[in-house]
């Protein structure tokens, strides 16, 4: 088995194909993310961004190709084993337990045996003061923004270092989206590796080190933050931003 060294990518995807039943959705995705990077996966509705995240986690139907996490091949692994490599997936639907309080939600996730300790509840509250204020509030009583922070906080509890975040800014008010942007900046400062799917280009643009654009289950553009200005015309064409 490969051992992770300082130049081993946190995530390396090669020629990834994925299916839902008979439906062939990913047609050879390539993506490399270095430890500590924040990478955004852009694309129109139905491009295959959520499917890419689900395929990384082993949550689609059949998948083929290569997905390495810290140098470990996971293409034949079950989802729970992939998670134990230190991958945290925050799906679009967030997965908060609405009948439990904020704090109960934070106490629920299993701690992964990744060698890196997950954040304690107190550390979470220091990082997300509004969750501390709402610790005894029931899941359903949290605002959309609070639920989104709680969904990410739960992942940080597990000790995951590679975070896959699907459309966290979706449907939230601008002031909340700003708070989420500060959260991403904080995660970067703490050394987390982040792959975010975003429709909200204005949210993602100032946060990401690099960008990938998907269309019809393939990566059609990739570029770094310094190339963003020159890429605007092509992004406009691909995404209508
Ligand atoms: N469970 C499923 N079964 C069959 N087809 C699916 C399933 N989920 C998604 N698809 C199809 O796969 C394609 C990619 O969907 P995906 O959810 O990955 O898109 P996306 O880029 O996340 O876009 P959005 O979130 O805006 O819908 C779409 O054509 C979609 O209809
Ligand atoms: Mg999606």
PDB file of N, CA and C and ligand atoms in Angstrom, residues 44-51 92 166-167 170 197, ligand 2:
ATOM      1  N   UNK A  44     -23.151  23.652 -14.769  1.00  0.00           N
ATOM      2  CA  UNK A  44     -24.596  23.888 -14.829  1.00  0.00           C
ATOM      3  C   UNK A  44     -25.342  22.761 -14.119  1.00  0.00           C
ATOM      4  N   UNK A  45     -26.629  22.969 -13.899  1.00  0.00           N
ATOM      5  CA  UNK A  45     -27.473  21.911 -13.323  1.00  0.00           C
ATOM      6  C   UNK A  45     -27.355  20.646 -14.147  1.00  0.00           C
ATOM      7  N   UNK A  46     -27.170  19.537 -13.454  1.00  0.00           N
ATOM      8  CA  UNK A  46     -27.130  18.249 -14.130  1.00  0.00           C
ATOM      9  C   UNK A  46     -25.784  17.918 -14.757  1.00  0.00           C
ATOM     10  N   UNK A  47     -24.765  18.742 -14.522  1.00  0.00           N
ATOM     11  CA  UNK A  47     -23.444  18.515 -15.138  1.00  0.00           C
ATOM     12  C   UNK A  47     -22.754  17.268 -14.578  1.00  0.00           C
ATOM     13  N   UNK A  48     -23.096  16.913 -13.327  1.00  0.00           N
ATOM     14  CA  UNK A  48     -22.486  15.733 -12.722  1.00  0.00           C
ATOM     15  C   UNK A  48     -21.643  16.053 -11.500  1.00  0.00           C
ATOM     16  N   UNK A  49     -21.841  17.228 -10.914  1.00  0.00           N
ATOM     17  CA  UNK A  49     -21.005  17.637  -9.769  1.00  0.00           C
ATOM     18  C   UNK A  49     -21.342  16.827  -8.517  1.00  0.00           C
ATOM     19  N   UNK A  50     -22.641  16.736  -8.204  1.00  0.00           N
ATOM     20  CA  UNK A  50     -23.032  15.921  -7.042  1.00  0.00           C
ATOM     21  C   UNK A  50     -22.621  14.468  -7.257  1.00  0.00           C
ATOM     22  N   UNK A  51     -22.789  14.002  -8.488  1.00  0.00           N
ATOM     23  CA  UNK A  51     -22.420  12.607  -8.769  1.00  0.00           C
ATOM     24  C   UNK A  51     -20.919  12.393  -8.562  1.00  0.00           C
ATOM     25  N   UNK A  92     -26.062  17.880  -0.278  1.00  0.00           N
ATOM     26  CA  UNK A  92     -26.934  19.050  -0.452  1.00  0.00           C
ATOM     27  C   UNK A  92     -28.040  19.090   0.592  1.00  0.00           C
ATOM     28  N   UNK A 166     -21.265  20.099  -0.786  1.00  0.00           N
ATOM     29  CA  UNK A 166     -22.125  20.247  -1.963  1.00  0.00           C
ATOM     30  C   UNK A 166     -23.079  21.420  -1.796  1.00  0.00           C
ATOM     31  N   UNK A 167     -22.849  22.496  -2.562  1.00  0.00           N
ATOM     32  CA  UNK A 167     -23.754  23.652  -2.628  1.00  0.00           C
ATOM     33  C   UNK A 167     -24.153  24.186  -1.253  1.00  0.00           C
ATOM     34  N   UNK A 170     -26.413  27.351  -1.159  1.00  0.00           N
ATOM     35  CA  UNK A 170     -27.675  27.342  -1.894  1.00  0.00           C
ATOM     36  C   UNK A 170     -28.859  27.790  -1.042  1.00  0.00           C
ATOM     37  N   UNK A 197     -18.653  22.033  -4.338  1.00  0.00           N
ATOM     38  CA  UNK A 197     -19.495  22.194  -5.514  1.00  0.00           C
ATOM     39  C   UNK A 197     -20.250  23.499  -5.321  1.00  0.00           C
TER      40      UNK A 197
HETATM   41 MG1  LIG B   2     -25.923  18.710  -7.406  1.00  0.00          MG
END
